[in-house]
């Protein structure tokens, strides 16, 4: 099929703004929307016009084509898990893990990103107290929401409580999906993670394949911030079983690390991200605490410390539920310079 015929049959839902959040795919009644690569190798959602019924639900559910529920942060905290092991094995302070722990023990379903058997990040949805550790630690690559928006919507219809943690465009995708489906979000808590861009999965796969051939090895696990080296070192490592056969700290001549941390290999939409702003889409925002101690002194260092922004009253409720029980939190001045 020629390019002209291809693009006549398959039309982007939102052209160059697409974040591949999956909201349009999961809401389409005709199942005629799917992911495909554009000319730059970026995954975008395209609808097959031969099957499209012109209901426009895809455009209504797209967070890029609609305004998001922006919240200006009410409070900010430096925080970390009271569990030493959780803190040391998490990307920063272990706040996401403790939120999952709280929710798993208090009747919530909870959703986050895990690596599947093919070393690709995808969203999962659980309620068991045994599953949340699969979501621990950062994944510096684009993740697939699969059918998680649909699944969460069905749970909310049944008045189930749900926690969703993801990067802002995926949080906004869920919110717009729920809004378009006219489902109450009273039992939904959303937490956005401060993001500075995502890399396409094929870049990671090609990088791992290159290293496997070079070292004549097989990869069963990947870390972007390996706890064995200290998550603060941003060590990228590949493992075969329990053995690490490749590891590189940030800025140490690893192509994937250089491409990601210098902002070279992001998806096209990431360079004009509408979520890179003070106002947040989540009830809470979590991140590394960059610049800790610059605006006001503190008597602890920045290693394995998270920043928490409390953005809504709903966010404050769950924050207070884990504060001084699962996490230590120190109130800090809110200073964001962008």
PDB file of C-alpha atoms in Angstrom, residues 76-83 86-87 91-96 98 285-290 292 300-309 322-324 326-332:
ATOM      1  CA  UNK A  76       4.576  20.390  49.114  1.00  0.00           C
ATOM      2  CA  UNK A  77       6.583  17.904  51.142  1.00  0.00           C
ATOM      3  CA  UNK A  78       9.893  16.103  51.207  1.00  0.00           C
ATOM      4  CA  UNK A  79       9.027  12.514  52.040  1.00  0.00           C
ATOM      5  CA  UNK A  80      10.304   8.954  52.247  1.00  0.00           C
ATOM      6  CA  UNK A  81       9.168   5.503  53.270  1.00  0.00           C
ATOM      7  CA  UNK A  82       9.662   4.462  56.890  1.00  0.00           C
ATOM      8  CA  UNK A  83      10.526   0.984  55.578  1.00  0.00           C
ATOM      9  CA  UNK A  86      11.349  -0.008  50.391  1.00  0.00           C
ATOM     10  CA  UNK A  87      13.211   3.293  50.482  1.00  0.00           C
ATOM     11  CA  UNK A  91      13.615   5.159  42.590  1.00  0.00           C
ATOM     12  CA  UNK A  92      13.536   7.933  45.191  1.00  0.00           C
ATOM     13  CA  UNK A  93      11.670   7.827  48.506  1.00  0.00           C
ATOM     14  CA  UNK A  94       9.286   4.928  47.911  1.00  0.00           C
ATOM     15  CA  UNK A  95       6.104   7.004  48.082  1.00  0.00           C
ATOM     16  CA  UNK A  96       4.349   5.242  45.194  1.00  0.00           C
ATOM     17  CA  UNK A  98       3.639   3.008  50.118  1.00  0.00           C
ATOM     18  CA  UNK A 285       2.181  14.621  42.286  1.00  0.00           C
ATOM     19  CA  UNK A 286       5.318  12.639  43.141  1.00  0.00           C
ATOM     20  CA  UNK A 287       8.894  12.928  41.920  1.00  0.00           C
ATOM     21  CA  UNK A 288      12.534  12.941  42.902  1.00  0.00           C
ATOM     22  CA  UNK A 289      13.205  15.937  45.125  1.00  0.00           C
ATOM     23  CA  UNK A 290      15.496  17.941  42.855  1.00  0.00           C
ATOM     24  CA  UNK A 292      16.253  19.936  48.062  1.00  0.00           C
ATOM     25  CA  UNK A 300      18.831  15.643  55.774  1.00  0.00           C
ATOM     26  CA  UNK A 301      20.318  14.932  52.363  1.00  0.00           C
ATOM     27  CA  UNK A 302      18.525  14.476  49.022  1.00  0.00           C
ATOM     28  CA  UNK A 303      19.322  10.783  48.537  1.00  0.00           C
ATOM     29  CA  UNK A 304      16.175   8.622  48.313  1.00  0.00           C
ATOM     30  CA  UNK A 305      13.903  11.549  49.107  1.00  0.00           C
ATOM     31  CA  UNK A 306      10.691  12.153  47.158  1.00  0.00           C
ATOM     32  CA  UNK A 307       8.762  15.330  46.548  1.00  0.00           C
ATOM     33  CA  UNK A 308       5.013  15.161  47.144  1.00  0.00           C
ATOM     34  CA  UNK A 309       2.689  17.881  45.894  1.00  0.00           C
ATOM     35  CA  UNK A 322      -0.083   7.345  55.093  1.00  0.00           C
ATOM     36  CA  UNK A 323       1.742  10.269  56.757  1.00  0.00           C
ATOM     37  CA  UNK A 324       3.467   9.247  60.011  1.00  0.00           C
ATOM     38  CA  UNK A 326       4.012   4.535  56.312  1.00  0.00           C
ATOM     39  CA  UNK A 327       5.998   7.639  55.358  1.00  0.00           C
ATOM     40  CA  UNK A 328       7.876  10.476  56.998  1.00  0.00           C
ATOM     41  CA  UNK A 329       6.910  13.836  55.467  1.00  0.00           C
ATOM     42  CA  UNK A 330       8.501  17.232  56.043  1.00  0.00           C
ATOM     43  CA  UNK A 331       6.585  20.274  54.784  1.00  0.00           C
ATOM     44  CA  UNK A 332       8.638  22.378  52.374  1.00  0.00           C
TER      45      UNK A 332
END
